[in-house]
Amino acid sequence: MEKNPIEAFFDKLASCIDEKVLIKLTISNQRSKSSDLQSIIVTLTNLKRGFRLNFVYRHTTRDITKNYEFDEGIGIIRKALTEDFFNADLFSNKEDIRLVSSPGGKIKLSIQKPTLQPVTEFHHDHIKSRLINTTGNIYLRELGIINANWEVRREMSDKFRQINRYIELIEPEIKDLTLPDDYQVVDMGSGKGYLTFALYDYLANRLGKIPVMTGVEFRDDLVKTCNSIAVKSKFDQLKFNSGTIEKVELSHIDILIALHACDTATDEAIYRGITSDASLIVCAPCCHKQIRKELNVTSALQNIVKYGILKERQAEIITDTIRAMILEAYGYRTKVFEFISTEHTPKNVMIVGRKTSKENPEKEKIFRDIAAIKSVYGINQHYLEFLLA
Ligand SMILES: C[S@@+](CC[C@H](N)C(=O)[O-])C[C@H]1O[C@@H](n2cnc3c(N)ncnc32)[C@H](O)[C@@H]1O
């Protein structure tokens, strides 16, 4: 007797999973057109704790990603195909399998030669569970990081790694913050928006807390492109504003980001964060020209600033130390650490301040300590201190 097509389909699916030849399963064509869930994409992923089925639930405005053990995942697929969707398209190294149900209850299974590039091994990208998904992520495609098959383009693999690293670092800082429902995230000097989109994606689709997010950038061309990508990606609460960090009007700021904003633009951004009482301030400073120009050392330390490159490094250390100290003075528990390896960019220090108290009782002492540092290096003023004065 010929096998029921549904059971034949699940036999095929089970063997594709067992043999690790499943490329992708797309479950689509909703039974109820009013459902917000548009489709489900299932792939195999190799995590530290072993192989799992990775599900991307594609909703109208956001994607939600989950990993399941094989049995649980197959159960979810079975339920989705009987209750929520009519079609399943399974792509494997061996064949393409299509299961189509009709509203009248007819079910058809068809099998064809494989059409997608076979998975030969689960290389590094698959092995590591990444916080940013490639499948279905339109902004990554529009930014040129992935190709039409949702795969990371070879020449953009460093950028993709950097984006994931950034989200990995920021995750523990954001996860347990108590934020209002309409919490506002501002990315100062958002540039091409790589990290702005990734953070919005993480907050909306991983954490399930959709932010009101603004990228601030004075280059109109970048703002225009980023706004159009946000629309295409259906990131409805992400807008890019062509203004300056100093002057942009914002009702409030809960999380302030400033990555590689040039020179004193980082100080302007920290200033906006502190004066808005932001819960979290994250910045990766860029060039440190202001303090470099001010260095005027006459003491025994003068040889430390004799050689150009060492002077530059000294200026970086002083600038960022004082930034961190000022954040502490304003009630931010502050960490300074390396963001990514220097082989990707030398601008790799990240300063993260988390608001823990309204006022630091040590504020005056901190400012005295800052004055002592400035005096040793003959510095007249640090720009952030000037802004706050
Ligand atoms: C080096 S890019 C970094 C872009 C992005 N944050 C990243 O890390 O990929 C710095 C961006 O900040 C913008 N920028 C610098 N100063 C600014 C200011 N005062 N107001 C607005 N945008 C500024 C620049 O136009 C540039 O696009």
Short mmCIF file of C-alpha atoms and ligand atoms in Angstrom, two decimals:
data_model
loop_
_atom_site.label_atom_id
_atom_site.label_comp_id
_atom_site.label_asym_id
_atom_site.label_seq_id
_atom_site.Cartn_x
_atom_site.Cartn_y
_atom_site.Cartn_z
CA MET A 1 0.00 0.00 0.00
CA GLU A 2 1.34 3.46 -0.89
CA LYS A 3 2.44 5.55 2.05
CA ASN A 4 0.45 8.59 3.19
CA PRO A 5 2.29 11.66 1.70
CA ILE A 6 2.60 13.35 5.09
CA GLU A 7 4.29 10.31 6.62
CA ALA A 8 6.50 9.92 3.52
CA PHE A 9 7.51 13.58 3.93
CA PHE A 10 8.37 13.13 7.62
CA ASP A 11 10.42 9.99 6.83
CA LYS A 12 12.41 12.02 4.29
CA LEU A 13 12.82 14.90 6.76
CA ALA A 14 14.04 12.55 9.51
CA SER A 15 16.64 10.97 7.24
CA CYS A 16 17.86 14.39 6.00
CA ILE A 17 18.35 15.42 9.62
CA ASP A 18 20.03 12.13 10.61
CA GLU A 19 22.41 12.27 7.65
CA LYS A 20 23.01 16.04 8.15
CA VAL A 21 22.07 16.81 4.56
CA LEU A 22 19.20 19.18 5.33
CA ILE A 23 19.93 22.56 3.74
CA LYS A 24 16.68 24.31 4.54
CA LEU A 25 12.99 23.63 5.17
CA THR A 26 10.53 26.43 4.46
CA ILE A 27 7.02 26.12 5.83
CA SER A 28 4.70 28.63 4.17
CA ASN A 29 1.25 29.46 2.77
CA GLN A 30 -0.76 30.22 5.90
CA ARG A 31 -4.06 28.47 6.50
CA SER A 32 -5.40 31.66 8.12
CA LYS A 33 -4.48 34.78 6.16
CA SER A 34 -5.00 36.91 9.27
CA SER A 35 -2.14 35.16 11.06
CA ASP A 36 0.86 37.37 11.79
CA LEU A 37 3.24 34.43 11.30
CA GLN A 38 4.20 34.48 7.60
CA SER A 39 6.49 31.45 7.41
CA ILE A 40 8.94 29.29 9.33
CA ILE A 41 12.44 28.51 8.11
CA VAL A 42 14.21 25.51 9.63
CA THR A 43 17.92 24.75 9.25
CA LEU A 44 20.43 22.53 11.03
CA THR A 45 22.79 24.22 13.43
CA ASN A 46 25.78 22.80 15.25
CA LEU A 47 25.95 24.27 18.74
CA LYS A 48 28.46 23.52 21.50
CA ARG A 49 25.90 21.17 23.05
CA GLY A 50 25.33 19.33 19.74
CA PHE A 51 23.21 19.60 16.61
CA ARG A 52 19.84 21.32 16.89
CA LEU A 53 17.07 22.47 14.56
CA ASN A 54 17.15 26.22 14.19
CA PHE A 55 13.73 27.80 13.62
CA VAL A 56 13.28 31.32 12.29
CA TYR A 57 9.65 32.38 12.79
CA ARG A 58 9.04 35.12 10.23
CA HIS A 59 6.33 37.47 11.48
CA THR A 60 5.07 40.51 9.57
CA THR A 61 7.39 42.92 11.33
CA ARG A 62 9.97 40.77 13.07
CA ASP A 63 11.73 37.42 13.14
CA ILE A 64 12.02 35.21 16.20
CA THR A 65 14.71 32.54 16.36
CA LYS A 66 14.67 29.39 18.47
CA ASN A 67 16.70 26.16 18.62
CA TYR A 68 15.10 22.80 19.39
CA GLU A 69 16.24 19.21 19.90
CA PHE A 70 15.38 17.08 16.87
CA ASP A 71 12.29 15.31 18.30
CA GLU A 72 10.77 18.47 19.69
CA GLY A 73 11.50 20.34 16.45
CA ILE A 74 9.94 17.66 14.28
CA GLY A 75 6.84 17.74 16.52
CA ILE A 76 6.59 21.52 15.99
CA ILE A 77 6.92 21.09 12.21
CA ARG A 78 4.16 18.45 12.24
CA LYS A 79 1.84 20.75 14.20
CA ALA A 80 2.65 23.73 11.95
CA LEU A 81 1.80 21.70 8.84
CA THR A 82 -1.49 20.38 10.20
CA GLU A 83 -2.72 23.57 11.85
CA ASP A 84 -1.05 26.65 10.43
CA PHE A 85 0.42 26.19 6.95
CA PHE A 86 -0.32 24.36 3.69
CA ASN A 87 3.17 24.02 2.16
CA ALA A 88 6.58 22.63 3.06
CA ASP A 89 9.64 22.96 0.79
CA LEU A 90 12.52 20.84 1.91
CA PHE A 91 15.91 21.39 0.28
CA SER A 92 18.59 18.79 0.92
CA ASN A 93 21.89 17.72 -0.63
CA LYS A 94 20.07 14.77 -2.23
CA GLU A 95 16.71 16.11 -3.43
CA ASP A 96 14.12 18.87 -3.19
CA ILE A 97 10.86 17.71 -1.63
CA ARG A 98 7.62 19.65 -1.83
CA LEU A 99 4.55 18.91 0.25
CA VAL A 100 1.42 20.82 -0.76
CA SER A 101 -1.93 20.53 1.02
CA SER A 102 -5.13 22.05 -0.31
CA PRO A 103 -7.95 23.59 1.76
CA GLY A 104 -10.09 20.63 0.67
CA GLY A 105 -7.67 18.18 2.34
CA LYS A 106 -5.78 16.90 -0.73
CA ILE A 107 -2.09 16.39 -0.07
CA LYS A 108 0.59 16.04 -2.75
CA LEU A 109 4.24 15.14 -2.34
CA SER A 110 6.68 15.78 -5.18
CA ILE A 111 10.39 15.07 -5.37
CA GLN A 112 12.93 16.69 -7.68
CA LYS A 113 16.66 16.87 -8.20
CA PRO A 114 18.41 19.21 -5.69
CA THR A 115 18.56 22.86 -6.70
CA LEU A 116 20.58 24.42 -3.86
CA GLN A 117 24.32 24.30 -3.26
CA PRO A 118 24.87 21.22 -1.04
CA VAL A 119 26.04 21.53 2.56
CA THR A 120 29.27 19.54 2.67
CA GLU A 121 30.38 20.35 6.17
CA PHE A 122 29.25 22.53 9.02
CA HIS A 123 32.04 25.07 8.95
CA HIS A 124 32.72 27.73 11.55
CA ASP A 125 29.74 29.93 10.68
CA HIS A 126 27.38 27.06 11.35
CA ILE A 127 29.20 25.77 14.40
CA LYS A 128 28.98 28.99 16.29
CA SER A 129 25.56 29.99 17.45
CA ARG A 130 25.35 33.60 16.37
CA LEU A 131 23.14 36.25 17.88
CA ILE A 132 22.50 37.74 14.45
CA ASN A 133 20.81 35.42 12.01
CA THR A 134 21.47 35.57 8.32
CA THR A 135 18.37 33.79 7.05
CA GLY A 136 15.65 36.25 6.14
CA ASN A 137 17.57 39.27 7.40
CA ILE A 138 16.95 41.84 4.68
CA TYR A 139 19.18 44.58 6.13
CA LEU A 140 22.24 42.28 5.96
CA ARG A 141 21.54 41.69 2.29
CA GLU A 142 20.96 45.39 1.58
CA LEU A 143 24.22 46.27 3.37
CA GLY A 144 26.06 43.75 1.18
CA ILE A 145 27.03 41.43 4.05
CA ILE A 146 25.11 38.41 2.78
CA ASN A 147 24.18 37.22 -0.70
CA ALA A 148 20.80 36.32 -2.19
CA ASN A 149 20.99 32.85 -0.57
CA TRP A 150 21.34 34.46 2.89
CA GLU A 151 24.99 33.38 3.11
CA VAL A 152 27.75 35.65 4.42
CA ARG A 153 29.79 36.97 1.51
CA ARG A 154 33.41 35.89 1.91
CA GLU A 155 34.79 39.45 1.72
CA MET A 156 32.33 40.57 4.43
CA SER A 157 32.99 37.77 6.92
CA ASP A 158 35.13 40.03 9.17
CA LYS A 159 32.38 42.63 9.25
CA PHE A 160 29.80 39.98 10.09
CA ARG A 161 32.03 38.63 12.88
CA GLN A 162 32.49 42.17 14.21
CA ILE A 163 28.71 42.77 14.24
CA ASN A 164 28.10 39.55 16.16
CA ARG A 165 30.91 40.32 18.59
CA TYR A 166 29.41 43.72 19.27
CA ILE A 167 26.01 42.20 20.04
CA GLU A 168 27.66 39.50 22.22
CA LEU A 169 29.39 42.22 24.24
CA ILE A 170 26.36 44.40 24.59
CA GLU A 171 23.93 41.57 25.40
CA PRO A 172 24.78 41.15 29.11
CA GLU A 173 24.64 44.93 29.57
CA ILE A 174 21.16 45.24 28.10
CA LYS A 175 19.48 41.96 29.07
CA ASP A 176 18.69 42.81 32.68
CA LEU A 177 18.17 46.59 32.35
CA THR A 178 14.81 47.78 33.58
CA LEU A 179 13.50 49.82 30.69
CA PRO A 180 10.18 51.56 30.05
CA ASP A 181 7.92 50.10 27.31
CA ASP A 182 8.69 52.99 24.96
CA TYR A 183 12.42 52.85 25.65
CA GLN A 184 14.55 54.90 23.32
CA VAL A 185 17.91 53.86 21.89
CA VAL A 186 20.07 56.44 20.13
CA ASP A 187 23.08 55.59 17.99
CA MET A 188 25.21 58.72 17.63
CA GLY A 189 27.25 58.85 14.41
CA SER A 190 25.51 55.79 12.96
CA GLY A 191 27.39 55.92 9.63
CA LYS A 192 26.34 53.13 7.26
CA GLY A 193 24.22 51.65 10.05
CA TYR A 194 25.77 48.15 10.28
CA LEU A 195 25.69 48.13 14.06
CA THR A 196 22.48 50.16 14.37
CA PHE A 197 20.51 47.61 12.33
CA ALA A 198 22.11 44.69 14.15
CA LEU A 199 21.23 46.13 17.55
CA TYR A 200 17.64 46.83 16.51
CA ASP A 201 17.42 43.28 15.13
CA TYR A 202 18.78 41.82 18.37
CA LEU A 203 16.50 43.90 20.62
CA ALA A 204 13.36 43.33 18.56
CA ASN A 205 13.83 39.76 17.41
CA ARG A 206 16.01 38.09 20.04
CA LEU A 207 15.01 39.94 23.19
CA GLY A 208 11.47 40.61 21.95
CA LYS A 209 11.61 44.22 23.24
CA ILE A 210 11.09 46.45 20.19
CA PRO A 211 12.88 49.75 20.81
CA VAL A 212 12.19 53.22 19.50
CA MET A 213 15.56 53.70 17.86
CA THR A 214 17.22 56.67 16.20
CA GLY A 215 20.45 56.69 14.25
CA VAL A 216 21.96 60.19 14.21
CA GLU A 217 24.27 60.98 11.33
CA PHE A 218 25.16 64.25 9.63
CA ARG A 219 25.74 62.72 6.20
CA ASP A 220 22.43 63.00 4.35
CA ASP A 221 23.28 60.29 1.80
CA LEU A 222 23.86 57.71 4.56
CA VAL A 223 20.68 58.75 6.37
CA LYS A 224 18.64 58.35 3.18
CA THR A 225 20.05 54.89 2.41
CA CYS A 226 19.62 53.68 5.99
CA ASN A 227 16.00 54.91 6.17
CA SER A 228 15.20 53.06 2.98
CA ILE A 229 16.79 49.82 4.31
CA ALA A 230 14.81 50.20 7.57
CA VAL A 231 11.58 50.38 5.54
CA LYS A 232 12.51 47.34 3.43
CA SER A 233 13.39 45.40 6.58
CA LYS A 234 10.08 46.41 8.20
CA PHE A 235 12.01 47.84 11.16
CA ASP A 236 9.14 50.24 11.79
CA GLN A 237 10.52 51.89 14.90
CA LEU A 238 13.99 52.53 13.52
CA LYS A 239 14.58 55.96 11.99
CA PHE A 240 17.73 57.76 10.91
CA ASN A 241 17.96 61.46 11.50
CA SER A 242 20.25 63.77 9.57
CA GLY A 243 21.43 65.95 12.39
CA THR A 244 24.40 66.43 14.62
CA ILE A 245 25.13 64.70 17.89
CA GLU A 246 25.32 68.10 19.56
CA LYS A 247 21.99 69.48 18.38
CA VAL A 248 19.66 66.60 17.51
CA GLU A 249 16.38 66.90 19.39
CA LEU A 250 15.41 63.81 21.34
CA SER A 251 12.61 63.47 23.88
CA HIS A 252 14.68 61.18 26.10
CA ILE A 253 17.50 58.64 25.85
CA ASP A 254 17.52 55.28 27.65
CA ILE A 255 20.43 53.68 25.83
CA LEU A 256 23.10 55.76 24.13
CA ILE A 257 25.50 54.22 21.65
CA ALA A 258 28.42 56.01 19.96
CA LEU A 259 30.80 53.80 18.06
CA HIS A 260 33.81 55.34 16.43
CA ALA A 261 32.32 58.82 16.46
CA CYS A 262 35.28 61.00 15.61
CA ASP A 263 37.40 62.81 18.22
CA THR A 264 35.27 65.04 20.47
CA ALA A 265 32.02 63.72 18.90
CA THR A 266 32.41 60.90 21.46
CA ASP A 267 32.46 63.53 24.23
CA GLU A 268 29.36 65.21 22.77
CA ALA A 269 27.63 61.82 22.74
CA ILE A 270 28.61 60.96 26.34
CA TYR A 271 27.48 64.44 27.36
CA ARG A 272 24.06 63.84 25.75
CA GLY A 273 23.84 60.50 27.56
CA ILE A 274 24.79 61.86 30.97
CA THR A 275 22.51 64.90 30.75
CA SER A 276 19.59 62.71 29.60
CA ASP A 277 20.17 60.35 32.53
CA ALA A 278 20.56 57.43 30.10
CA SER A 279 20.55 54.00 31.79
CA LEU A 280 23.35 52.74 29.58
CA ILE A 281 26.11 54.51 27.65
CA VAL A 282 28.23 52.48 25.25
CA CYS A 283 31.00 54.09 23.25
CA ALA A 284 34.01 52.99 21.26
CA PRO A 285 36.12 56.13 20.89
CA CYS A 286 37.86 56.95 17.65
CA CYS A 287 40.69 59.45 17.15
CA HIS A 288 41.87 61.38 20.23
CA LYS A 289 43.10 64.65 18.75
CA GLN A 290 41.84 67.06 21.41
CA ILE A 291 44.02 65.80 24.26
CA ARG A 292 46.95 65.06 21.94
CA LYS A 293 47.10 68.75 21.03
CA GLU A 294 46.89 69.78 24.69
CA LEU A 295 49.70 67.60 26.01
CA ASN A 296 52.41 69.84 27.44
CA VAL A 297 54.64 67.74 29.64
CA THR A 298 57.58 69.30 31.43
CA SER A 299 58.17 66.73 34.16
CA ALA A 300 60.23 63.51 34.10
CA LEU A 301 57.37 62.08 32.00
CA GLN A 302 58.27 64.23 28.99
CA ASN A 303 60.03 61.36 27.20
CA ILE A 304 56.78 59.44 27.30
CA VAL A 305 55.35 61.88 24.76
CA LYS A 306 58.55 62.32 22.75
CA TYR A 307 57.80 59.72 20.06
CA GLY A 308 54.76 60.28 17.80
CA ILE A 309 53.11 56.91 18.07
CA LEU A 310 53.65 56.68 21.83
CA LYS A 311 52.35 60.21 22.27
CA GLU A 312 49.24 59.19 20.35
CA ARG A 313 48.74 56.15 22.58
CA GLN A 314 49.31 58.24 25.69
CA ALA A 315 46.68 60.71 24.46
CA GLU A 316 44.23 57.83 23.94
CA ILE A 317 44.81 56.47 27.43
CA ILE A 318 44.42 59.87 29.10
CA THR A 319 41.33 60.82 27.06
CA ASP A 320 39.51 57.56 27.73
CA THR A 321 40.58 57.31 31.38
CA ILE A 322 39.13 60.76 32.04
CA ARG A 323 35.93 59.84 30.14
CA ALA A 324 35.54 56.73 32.30
CA MET A 325 36.25 58.71 35.48
CA ILE A 326 33.67 61.35 34.55
CA LEU A 327 31.08 58.64 33.93
CA GLU A 328 31.84 57.21 37.39
CA ALA A 329 31.49 60.70 38.88
CA TYR A 330 28.00 60.96 37.41
CA GLY A 331 26.83 57.66 38.90
CA TYR A 332 27.75 55.25 36.10
CA ARG A 333 29.45 51.96 36.96
CA THR A 334 32.01 51.90 34.18
CA LYS A 335 34.00 49.23 32.37
CA VAL A 336 36.70 49.70 29.76
CA PHE A 337 37.69 46.73 27.65
CA GLU A 338 38.87 45.59 24.25
CA PHE A 339 36.07 45.44 21.73
CA ILE A 340 37.54 43.32 18.95
CA SER A 341 40.98 42.11 18.07
CA THR A 342 43.42 44.76 16.84
CA GLU A 343 43.79 42.87 13.57
CA HIS A 344 40.32 44.17 12.60
CA THR A 345 40.73 47.76 13.77
CA PRO A 346 43.11 49.56 16.12
CA LYS A 347 40.13 51.56 17.42
CA ASN A 348 39.09 48.78 19.70
CA VAL A 349 38.49 50.14 23.18
CA MET A 350 34.94 50.14 24.45
CA ILE A 351 33.68 52.17 27.39
CA VAL A 352 30.43 51.01 28.93
CA GLY A 353 28.74 52.99 31.69
CA ARG A 354 25.69 51.74 33.49
CA LYS A 355 23.72 54.17 35.63
CA THR A 356 23.62 52.85 39.18
CA SER A 357 23.10 55.94 41.30
CA LYS A 358 21.85 59.49 40.92
CA GLU A 359 25.02 61.00 42.36
CA ASN A 360 28.36 59.51 43.25
CA PRO A 361 29.35 60.61 46.81
CA GLU A 362 32.96 60.49 45.55
CA LYS A 363 32.24 62.97 42.73
CA GLU A 364 34.42 65.78 44.08
CA LYS A 365 37.30 63.44 44.80
CA ILE A 366 37.08 62.03 41.26
CA PHE A 367 37.30 65.54 39.81
CA ARG A 368 40.30 66.28 42.04
CA ASP A 369 41.96 63.11 40.72
CA ILE A 370 41.21 64.21 37.15
CA ALA A 371 42.77 67.60 37.89
CA ALA A 372 45.90 65.82 39.16
CA ILE A 373 46.20 63.79 35.94
CA LYS A 374 45.73 66.93 33.84
CA SER A 375 48.37 68.76 35.81
CA VAL A 376 50.98 66.01 35.28
CA TYR A 377 50.41 66.17 31.51
CA GLY A 378 49.97 69.94 31.30
CA ILE A 379 46.43 69.58 29.99
CA ASN A 380 44.24 72.62 30.20
CA GLN A 381 40.90 70.91 29.75
CA HIS A 382 39.24 67.68 28.68
CA TYR A 383 36.40 68.40 26.28
CA LEU A 384 33.82 66.31 28.16
CA GLU A 385 34.61 68.14 31.38
CA PHE A 386 34.21 71.44 29.54
CA LEU A 387 30.79 70.38 28.16
CA LEU A 388 29.56 69.39 31.60
CA ALA A 389 30.90 72.47 33.35
C1 LIG B 1 33.74 56.19 11.73
S1 LIG B 1 32.05 56.34 11.38
C2 LIG B 1 31.37 55.11 12.45
C3 LIG B 1 30.01 54.61 12.01
C4 LIG B 1 29.36 53.59 12.91
N1 LIG B 1 29.06 54.13 14.21
C5 LIG B 1 30.21 52.33 13.03
O1 LIG B 1 30.88 52.16 14.06
O2 LIG B 1 30.21 51.53 12.09
C6 LIG B 1 31.61 57.84 12.23
C7 LIG B 1 30.34 58.46 11.70
O3 LIG B 1 29.94 59.50 12.59
C8 LIG B 1 29.49 60.61 11.84
N2 LIG B 1 29.69 61.79 12.70
C9 LIG B 1 30.86 62.24 13.21
N3 LIG B 1 30.65 63.33 13.98
C10 LIG B 1 29.32 63.56 13.97
C11 LIG B 1 28.49 64.54 14.58
N4 LIG B 1 29.01 65.47 15.37
N5 LIG B 1 27.15 64.47 14.37
C12 LIG B 1 26.63 63.50 13.56
N6 LIG B 1 27.37 62.55 12.95
C13 LIG B 1 28.70 62.58 13.15
C14 LIG B 1 30.36 60.57 10.59
O4 LIG B 1 29.74 61.22 9.49
C15 LIG B 1 30.52 59.07 10.34
O5 LIG B 1 29.54 58.57 9.48
#
